[in-house]
Amino acid sequence: MIEPIWQTPLQQQVFRQLLDAYSYPGKVQTLADALPAAAYHALLATLLDGTSSLCDRDGLLEATQWSLLQAKPASASSAQFIVCDGTQAADFTPLLGTLTDPEQSATLLLAVASIGNGTQALRLRGPGIQQETTLALAGLHPSWLAQRADWCCHFPLGVDCILTDTQRQFVAIPRTTQLEVC
C-alpha cells in the first residue's frame, strides 16, 4: 500500500492548504492526521518533482525520503527549495531572484518547535492580512528574522518562507509580508 503522503488526494489537499496559507499569511494550517507529523515532509512531497532542486541544510530528511522526493540535491545558494532547522542560526544566502525573474528565488521551509503557541510573537502586515495579525511560535532563531528582512528589502527580490512544526502545522510568510517582533 502507498503511504498517504504520496497519494494524489492528500497531496491535492495539502496544495490547497498551501494556497490558502499564501493567500492569508499568518493563518495557521493543520495537515490531515494521515500525514507525517513533520509538516515540511508533506509540503516537500507536494511541491517537489524530479526537476526541483533541494538543499537540506541541517540533515532533516532521511535517505529514503530523498529518494522518494526525487529532487536534485543542491547547495543553499542555488536550490529552489531549502529545508532548515529554524532553531539554528541562518548562515547562508539563498537565491533571491532577479528583477526580470523574481520567481527564480528560493522557498525556505523552516522547522520550528511550535506554531500557534509559544513565547515568540510576530506581527504580520501586508497583502492578504486585514490590518495586522499576530503569530505566536516557539523555536525560531532570531537571526532568521534579520536575514529575511535583508533578503526581502529589495522587492520583488526575496524569499518566501514556510514555518513548519511537528504537530502537522504550517504557516506561509511570503516576501510581501512585513514582520516585526511583538
PDB file of N, CA and C in Angstrom, residues 60-134:
ATOM      1  N   LEU A  60      17.630  17.184   7.934  1.00  0.00           N
ATOM      2  CA  LEU A  60      16.322  16.828   8.465  1.00  0.00           C
ATOM      3  C   LEU A  60      15.687  15.642   7.738  1.00  0.00           C
ATOM      4  N   LEU A  61      16.089  15.422   6.500  1.00  0.00           N
ATOM      5  CA  LEU A  61      15.499  14.346   5.702  1.00  0.00           C
ATOM      6  C   LEU A  61      16.340  13.078   5.767  1.00  0.00           C
ATOM      7  N   GLU A  62      15.654  11.948   5.797  1.00  0.00           N
ATOM      8  CA  GLU A  62      16.337  10.656   5.771  1.00  0.00           C
ATOM      9  C   GLU A  62      16.617  10.279   4.317  1.00  0.00           C
ATOM     10  N   ALA A  63      17.536   9.347   4.115  1.00  0.00           N
ATOM     11  CA  ALA A  63      17.905   8.907   2.760  1.00  0.00           C
ATOM     12  C   ALA A  63      16.691   8.387   1.996  1.00  0.00           C
ATOM     13  N   THR A  64      15.818   7.657   2.656  1.00  0.00           N
ATOM     14  CA  THR A  64      14.629   7.131   1.967  1.00  0.00           C
ATOM     15  C   THR A  64      13.699   8.258   1.530  1.00  0.00           C
ATOM     16  N   GLN A  65      13.625   9.325   2.311  1.00  0.00           N
ATOM     17  CA  GLN A  65      12.790  10.464   1.923  1.00  0.00           C
ATOM     18  C   GLN A  65      13.365  11.152   0.690  1.00  0.00           C
ATOM     19  N   TRP A  66      14.673  11.289   0.643  1.00  0.00           N
ATOM     20  CA  TRP A  66      15.327  11.889  -0.523  1.00  0.00           C
ATOM     21  C   TRP A  66      14.985  11.116  -1.788  1.00  0.00           C
ATOM     22  N   SER A  67      15.068   9.793  -1.723  1.00  0.00           N
ATOM     23  CA  SER A  67      14.819   9.003  -2.930  1.00  0.00           C
ATOM     24  C   SER A  67      13.362   9.123  -3.376  1.00  0.00           C
ATOM     25  N   LEU A  68      12.437   9.200  -2.452  1.00  0.00           N
ATOM     26  CA  LEU A  68      11.029   9.334  -2.818  1.00  0.00           C
ATOM     27  C   LEU A  68      10.704  10.743  -3.338  1.00  0.00           C
ATOM     28  N   LEU A  69      11.370  11.754  -2.797  1.00  0.00           N
ATOM     29  CA  LEU A  69      11.132  13.127  -3.252  1.00  0.00           C
ATOM     30  C   LEU A  69      11.653  13.348  -4.667  1.00  0.00           C
ATOM     31  N   GLN A  70      12.690  12.636  -5.054  1.00  0.00           N
ATOM     32  CA  GLN A  70      13.286  12.700  -6.392  1.00  0.00           C
ATOM     33  C   GLN A  70      13.831  14.077  -6.754  1.00  0.00           C
ATOM     34  N   ALA A  71      14.068  14.927  -5.777  1.00  0.00           N
ATOM     35  CA  ALA A  71      14.622  16.253  -6.037  1.00  0.00           C
ATOM     36  C   ALA A  71      16.121  16.162  -6.248  1.00  0.00           C
ATOM     37  N   LYS A  72      16.645  17.131  -6.973  1.00  0.00           N
ATOM     38  CA  LYS A  72      18.082  17.202  -7.192  1.00  0.00           C
ATOM     39  C   LYS A  72      18.744  17.902  -5.999  1.00  0.00           C
ATOM     40  N   PRO A  73      19.732  17.260  -5.372  1.00  0.00           N
ATOM     41  CA  PRO A  73      20.442  17.931  -4.277  1.00  0.00           C
ATOM     42  C   PRO A  73      21.173  19.177  -4.788  1.00  0.00           C
ATOM     43  N   ALA A  74      21.146  20.229  -4.000  1.00  0.00           N
ATOM     44  CA  ALA A  74      21.800  21.477  -4.399  1.00  0.00           C
ATOM     45  C   ALA A  74      22.301  22.198  -3.157  1.00  0.00           C
ATOM     46  N   SER A  75      23.160  23.164  -3.387  1.00  0.00           N
ATOM     47  CA  SER A  75      23.652  23.993  -2.287  1.00  0.00           C
ATOM     48  C   SER A  75      22.580  25.014  -1.915  1.00  0.00           C
ATOM     49  N   ALA A  76      22.720  25.603  -0.744  1.00  0.00           N
ATOM     50  CA  ALA A  76      21.756  26.610  -0.291  1.00  0.00           C
ATOM     51  C   ALA A  76      21.733  27.825  -1.215  1.00  0.00           C
ATOM     52  N   SER A  77      22.836  28.117  -1.850  1.00  0.00           N
ATOM     53  CA  SER A  77      22.894  29.293  -2.724  1.00  0.00           C
ATOM     54  C   SER A  77      22.285  29.050  -4.102  1.00  0.00           C
ATOM     55  N   SER A  78      21.967  27.785  -4.427  1.00  0.00           N
ATOM     56  CA  SER A  78      21.409  27.505  -5.754  1.00  0.00           C
ATOM     57  C   SER A  78      20.099  26.718  -5.732  1.00  0.00           C
ATOM     58  N   ALA A  79      19.633  26.298  -4.589  1.00  0.00           N
ATOM     59  CA  ALA A  79      18.432  25.463  -4.504  1.00  0.00           C
ATOM     60  C   ALA A  79      17.148  26.274  -4.627  1.00  0.00           C
ATOM     61  N   GLN A  80      16.154  25.664  -5.257  1.00  0.00           N
ATOM     62  CA  GLN A  80      14.832  26.276  -5.338  1.00  0.00           C
ATOM     63  C   GLN A  80      14.096  26.158  -4.009  1.00  0.00           C
ATOM     64  N   PHE A  81      14.336  25.068  -3.303  1.00  0.00           N
ATOM     65  CA  PHE A  81      13.720  24.814  -2.005  1.00  0.00           C
ATOM     66  C   PHE A  81      14.821  24.491  -1.003  1.00  0.00           C
ATOM     67  N   ILE A  82      14.683  25.057   0.192  1.00  0.00           N
ATOM     68  CA  ILE A  82      15.662  24.819   1.250  1.00  0.00           C
ATOM     69  C   ILE A  82      14.896  24.480   2.519  1.00  0.00           C
ATOM     70  N   VAL A  83      15.213  23.321   3.095  1.00  0.00           N
ATOM     71  CA  VAL A  83      14.598  22.943   4.369  1.00  0.00           C
ATOM     72  C   VAL A  83      15.672  23.094   5.452  1.00  0.00           C
ATOM     73  N   CYS A  84      15.304  23.777   6.538  1.00  0.00           N
ATOM     74  CA  CYS A  84      16.271  24.106   7.591  1.00  0.00           C
ATOM     75  C   CYS A  84      15.658  23.912   8.972  1.00  0.00           C
ATOM     76  N   ASP A  85      16.525  23.686   9.920  1.00  0.00           N
ATOM     77  CA  ASP A  85      16.139  23.693  11.325  1.00  0.00           C
ATOM     78  C   ASP A  85      16.097  25.159  11.752  1.00  0.00           C
ATOM     79  N   GLY A  86      14.897  25.683  11.962  1.00  0.00           N
ATOM     80  CA  GLY A  86      14.729  27.092  12.300  1.00  0.00           C
ATOM     81  C   GLY A  86      15.264  27.477  13.661  1.00  0.00           C
ATOM     82  N   THR A  87      15.627  26.491  14.490  1.00  0.00           N
ATOM     83  CA  THR A  87      16.205  26.806  15.795  1.00  0.00           C
ATOM     84  C   THR A  87      17.679  27.158  15.668  1.00  0.00           C
ATOM     85  N   GLN A  88      18.274  26.856  14.516  1.00  0.00           N
ATOM     86  CA  GLN A  88      19.688  27.149  14.265  1.00  0.00           C
ATOM     87  C   GLN A  88      19.805  28.492  13.542  1.00  0.00           C
ATOM     88  N   ALA A  89      20.941  29.135  13.678  1.00  0.00           N
ATOM     89  CA  ALA A  89      21.168  30.442  13.053  1.00  0.00           C
ATOM     90  C   ALA A  89      21.180  30.335  11.530  1.00  0.00           C
ATOM     91  N   ALA A  90      20.688  31.379  10.900  1.00  0.00           N
ATOM     92  CA  ALA A  90      20.725  31.494   9.439  1.00  0.00           C
ATOM     93  C   ALA A  90      22.119  31.951   9.035  1.00  0.00           C
ATOM     94  N   ASP A  91      22.797  31.136   8.231  1.00  0.00           N
ATOM     95  CA  ASP A  91      24.190  31.475   7.887  1.00  0.00           C
ATOM     96  C   ASP A  91      24.499  31.246   6.411  1.00  0.00           C
ATOM     97  N   PHE A  92      23.546  31.568   5.552  1.00  0.00           N
ATOM     98  CA  PHE A  92      23.744  31.395   4.115  1.00  0.00           C
ATOM     99  C   PHE A  92      22.902  32.437   3.378  1.00  0.00           C
ATOM    100  N   THR A  93      23.112  32.544   2.082  1.00  0.00           N
ATOM    101  CA  THR A  93      22.296  33.415   1.246  1.00  0.00           C
ATOM    102  C   THR A  93      21.649  32.567   0.158  1.00  0.00           C
ATOM    103  N   PRO A  94      20.324  32.497   0.150  1.00  0.00           N
ATOM    104  CA  PRO A  94      19.622  31.706  -0.856  1.00  0.00           C
ATOM    105  C   PRO A  94      19.448  32.488  -2.162  1.00  0.00           C
ATOM    106  N   LEU A  95      18.869  31.839  -3.151  1.00  0.00           N
ATOM    107  CA  LEU A  95      18.503  32.528  -4.387  1.00  0.00           C
ATOM    108  C   LEU A  95      17.462  33.590  -4.058  1.00  0.00           C
ATOM    109  N   LEU A  96      17.665  34.795  -4.566  1.00  0.00           N
ATOM    110  CA  LEU A  96      16.738  35.887  -4.309  1.00  0.00           C
ATOM    111  C   LEU A  96      15.958  36.297  -5.547  1.00  0.00           C
ATOM    112  N   GLY A  97      16.240  35.657  -6.694  1.00  0.00           N
ATOM    113  CA  GLY A  97      15.615  36.038  -7.945  1.00  0.00           C
ATOM    114  C   GLY A  97      16.324  37.234  -8.552  1.00  0.00           C
ATOM    115  N   THR A  98      15.804  37.696  -9.664  1.00  0.00           N
ATOM    116  CA  THR A  98      16.334  38.891 -10.323  1.00  0.00           C
ATOM    117  C   THR A  98      15.168  39.824 -10.616  1.00  0.00           C
ATOM    118  N   LEU A  99      15.459  41.053 -11.016  1.00  0.00           N
ATOM    119  CA  LEU A  99      14.384  41.990 -11.332  1.00  0.00           C
ATOM    120  C   LEU A  99      13.536  41.488 -12.490  1.00  0.00           C
ATOM    121  N   THR A 100      14.147  40.820 -13.446  1.00  0.00           N
ATOM    122  CA  THR A 100      13.370  40.295 -14.575  1.00  0.00           C
ATOM    123  C   THR A 100      12.731  38.947 -14.270  1.00  0.00           C
ATOM    124  N   ASP A 101      13.277  38.200 -13.308  1.00  0.00           N
ATOM    125  CA  ASP A 101      12.743  36.888 -12.938  1.00  0.00           C
ATOM    126  C   ASP A 101      12.710  36.717 -11.416  1.00  0.00           C
ATOM    127  N   PRO A 102      11.870  37.474 -10.722  1.00  0.00           N
ATOM    128  CA  PRO A 102      11.843  37.365  -9.256  1.00  0.00           C
ATOM    129  C   PRO A 102      11.364  35.997  -8.774  1.00  0.00           C
ATOM    130  N   GLU A 103      10.637  35.275  -9.624  1.00  0.00           N
ATOM    131  CA  GLU A 103      10.148  33.947  -9.235  1.00  0.00           C
ATOM    132  C   GLU A 103      11.267  32.913  -9.181  1.00  0.00           C
ATOM    133  N   GLN A 104      12.445  33.274  -9.644  1.00  0.00           N
ATOM    134  CA  GLN A 104      13.592  32.376  -9.602  1.00  0.00           C
ATOM    135  C   GLN A 104      14.318  32.471  -8.255  1.00  0.00           C
ATOM    136  N   SER A 105      13.549  32.612  -7.206  1.00  0.00           N
ATOM    137  CA  SER A 105      14.105  32.702  -5.852  1.00  0.00           C
ATOM    138  C   SER A 105      13.802  31.416  -5.100  1.00  0.00           C
ATOM    139  N   ALA A 106      14.338  31.308  -3.915  1.00  0.00           N
ATOM    140  CA  ALA A 106      14.157  30.107  -3.100  1.00  0.00           C
ATOM    141  C   ALA A 106      12.921  30.220  -2.212  1.00  0.00           C
ATOM    142  N   THR A 107      12.379  29.063  -1.906  1.00  0.00           N
ATOM    143  CA  THR A 107      11.346  28.934  -0.880  1.00  0.00           C
ATOM    144  C   THR A 107      11.996  28.218   0.294  1.00  0.00           C
ATOM    145  N   LEU A 108      11.928  28.837   1.472  1.00  0.00           N
ATOM    146  CA  LEU A 108      12.528  28.261   2.674  1.00  0.00           C
ATOM    147  C   LEU A 108      11.462  27.593   3.522  1.00  0.00           C
ATOM    148  N   LEU A 109      11.723  26.374   3.933  1.00  0.00           N
ATOM    149  CA  LEU A 109      10.862  25.668   4.880  1.00  0.00           C
ATOM    150  C   LEU A 109      11.640  25.574   6.184  1.00  0.00           C
ATOM    151  N   LEU A 110      11.176  26.290   7.193  1.00  0.00           N
ATOM    152  CA  LEU A 110      11.879  26.367   8.470  1.00  0.00           C
ATOM    153  C   LEU A 110      11.127  25.572   9.531  1.00  0.00           C
ATOM    154  N   ALA A 111      11.768  24.551  10.061  1.00  0.00           N
ATOM    155  CA  ALA A 111      11.174  23.724  11.108  1.00  0.00           C
ATOM    156  C   ALA A 111      11.386  24.413  12.457  1.00  0.00           C
ATOM    157  N   VAL A 112      10.284  24.730  13.121  1.00  0.00           N
ATOM    158  CA  VAL A 112      10.333  25.358  14.446  1.00  0.00           C
ATOM    159  C   VAL A 112       9.693  24.414  15.462  1.00  0.00           C
ATOM    160  N   ALA A 113       9.822  24.732  16.733  1.00  0.00           N
ATOM    161  CA  ALA A 113       9.287  23.860  17.783  1.00  0.00           C
ATOM    162  C   ALA A 113       7.768  23.844  17.800  1.00  0.00           C
ATOM    163  N   SER A 114       7.148  25.017  17.648  1.00  0.00           N
ATOM    164  CA  SER A 114       5.695  25.090  17.753  1.00  0.00           C
ATOM    165  C   SER A 114       5.159  26.315  17.036  1.00  0.00           C
ATOM    166  N   ILE A 115       4.010  26.137  16.395  1.00  0.00           N
ATOM    167  CA  ILE A 115       3.304  27.242  15.736  1.00  0.00           C
ATOM    168  C   ILE A 115       1.948  27.383  16.406  1.00  0.00           C
ATOM    169  N   GLY A 116       1.568  28.622  16.688  1.00  0.00           N
ATOM    170  CA  GLY A 116       0.268  28.867  17.311  1.00  0.00           C
ATOM    171  C   GLY A 116       0.352  29.077  18.807  1.00  0.00           C
ATOM    172  N   ASN A 117       1.450  28.660  19.397  1.00  0.00           N
ATOM    173  CA  ASN A 117       1.678  28.948  20.815  1.00  0.00           C
ATOM    174  C   ASN A 117       3.187  29.024  21.029  1.00  0.00           C
ATOM    175  N   GLY A 118       3.558  29.684  22.066  1.00  0.00           N
ATOM    176  CA  GLY A 118       4.974  29.874  22.359  1.00  0.00           C
ATOM    177  C   GLY A 118       5.220  31.286  22.839  1.00  0.00           C
ATOM    178  N   THR A 119       6.444  31.548  23.216  1.00  0.00           N
ATOM    179  CA  THR A 119       6.795  32.844  23.788  1.00  0.00           C
ATOM    180  C   THR A 119       7.199  33.877  22.743  1.00  0.00           C
ATOM    181  N   GLN A 120       7.467  33.439  21.521  1.00  0.00           N
ATOM    182  CA  GLN A 120       7.800  34.385  20.456  1.00  0.00           C
ATOM    183  C   GLN A 120       6.509  34.850  19.797  1.00  0.00           C
ATOM    184  N   ALA A 121       6.425  36.137  19.518  1.00  0.00           N
ATOM    185  CA  ALA A 121       5.249  36.675  18.841  1.00  0.00           C
ATOM    186  C   ALA A 121       5.702  37.584  17.706  1.00  0.00           C
ATOM    187  N   LEU A 122       5.106  37.373  16.543  1.00  0.00           N
ATOM    188  CA  LEU A 122       5.410  38.179  15.369  1.00  0.00           C
ATOM    189  C   LEU A 122       4.153  38.904  14.920  1.00  0.00           C
ATOM    190  N   ARG A 123       4.295  40.161  14.569  1.00  0.00           N
ATOM    191  CA  ARG A 123       3.195  40.932  13.998  1.00  0.00           C
ATOM    192  C   ARG A 123       3.398  40.939  12.486  1.00  0.00           C
ATOM    193  N   LEU A 124       2.368  40.551  11.745  1.00  0.00           N
ATOM    194  CA  LEU A 124       2.431  40.473  10.292  1.00  0.00           C
ATOM    195  C   LEU A 124       1.497  41.506   9.685  1.00  0.00           C
ATOM    196  N   ARG A 125       1.966  42.161   8.619  1.00  0.00           N
ATOM    197  CA  ARG A 125       1.169  43.128   7.859  1.00  0.00           C
ATOM    198  C   ARG A 125       1.462  42.915   6.385  1.00  0.00           C
ATOM    199  N   GLY A 126       0.477  43.249   5.564  1.00  0.00           N
ATOM    200  CA  GLY A 126       0.697  43.167   4.128  1.00  0.00           C
ATOM    201  C   GLY A 126      -0.474  42.541   3.398  1.00  0.00           C
ATOM    202  N   PRO A 127      -0.288  42.239   2.113  1.00  0.00           N
ATOM    203  CA  PRO A 127      -1.362  41.666   1.302  1.00  0.00           C
ATOM    204  C   PRO A 127      -1.909  40.380   1.922  1.00  0.00           C
ATOM    205  N   GLY A 128      -3.245  40.263   1.927  1.00  0.00           N
ATOM    206  CA  GLY A 128      -3.907  39.083   2.465  1.00  0.00           C
ATOM    207  C   GLY A 128      -4.196  39.164   3.956  1.00  0.00           C
ATOM    208  N   ILE A 129      -3.795  40.275   4.580  1.00  0.00           N
ATOM    209  CA  ILE A 129      -3.982  40.430   6.024  1.00  0.00           C
ATOM    210  C   ILE A 129      -4.815  41.683   6.272  1.00  0.00           C
ATOM    211  N   GLN A 130      -5.941  41.528   6.992  1.00  0.00           N
ATOM    212  CA  GLN A 130      -6.747  42.679   7.388  1.00  0.00           C
ATOM    213  C   GLN A 130      -5.993  43.414   8.497  1.00  0.00           C
ATOM    214  N   GLN A 131      -5.554  44.618   8.243  1.00  0.00           N
ATOM    215  CA  GLN A 131      -4.796  45.420   9.201  1.00  0.00           C
ATOM    216  C   GLN A 131      -3.496  44.725   9.603  1.00  0.00           C
ATOM    217  N   GLU A 132      -3.585  43.814  10.580  1.00  0.00           N
ATOM    218  CA  GLU A 132      -2.407  43.061  11.033  1.00  0.00           C
ATOM    219  C   GLU A 132      -2.869  41.793  11.727  1.00  0.00           C
ATOM    220  N   THR A 133      -1.961  40.855  11.863  1.00  0.00           N
ATOM    221  CA  THR A 133      -2.241  39.633  12.607  1.00  0.00           C
ATOM    222  C   THR A 133      -1.011  39.299  13.432  1.00  0.00           C
ATOM    223  N   THR A 134      -1.215  38.575  14.505  1.00  0.00           N
ATOM    224  CA  THR A 134      -0.116  38.177  15.369  1.00  0.00           C
ATOM    225  C   THR A 134       0.031  36.667  15.326  1.00  0.00           C
TER     226      THR A 134
END
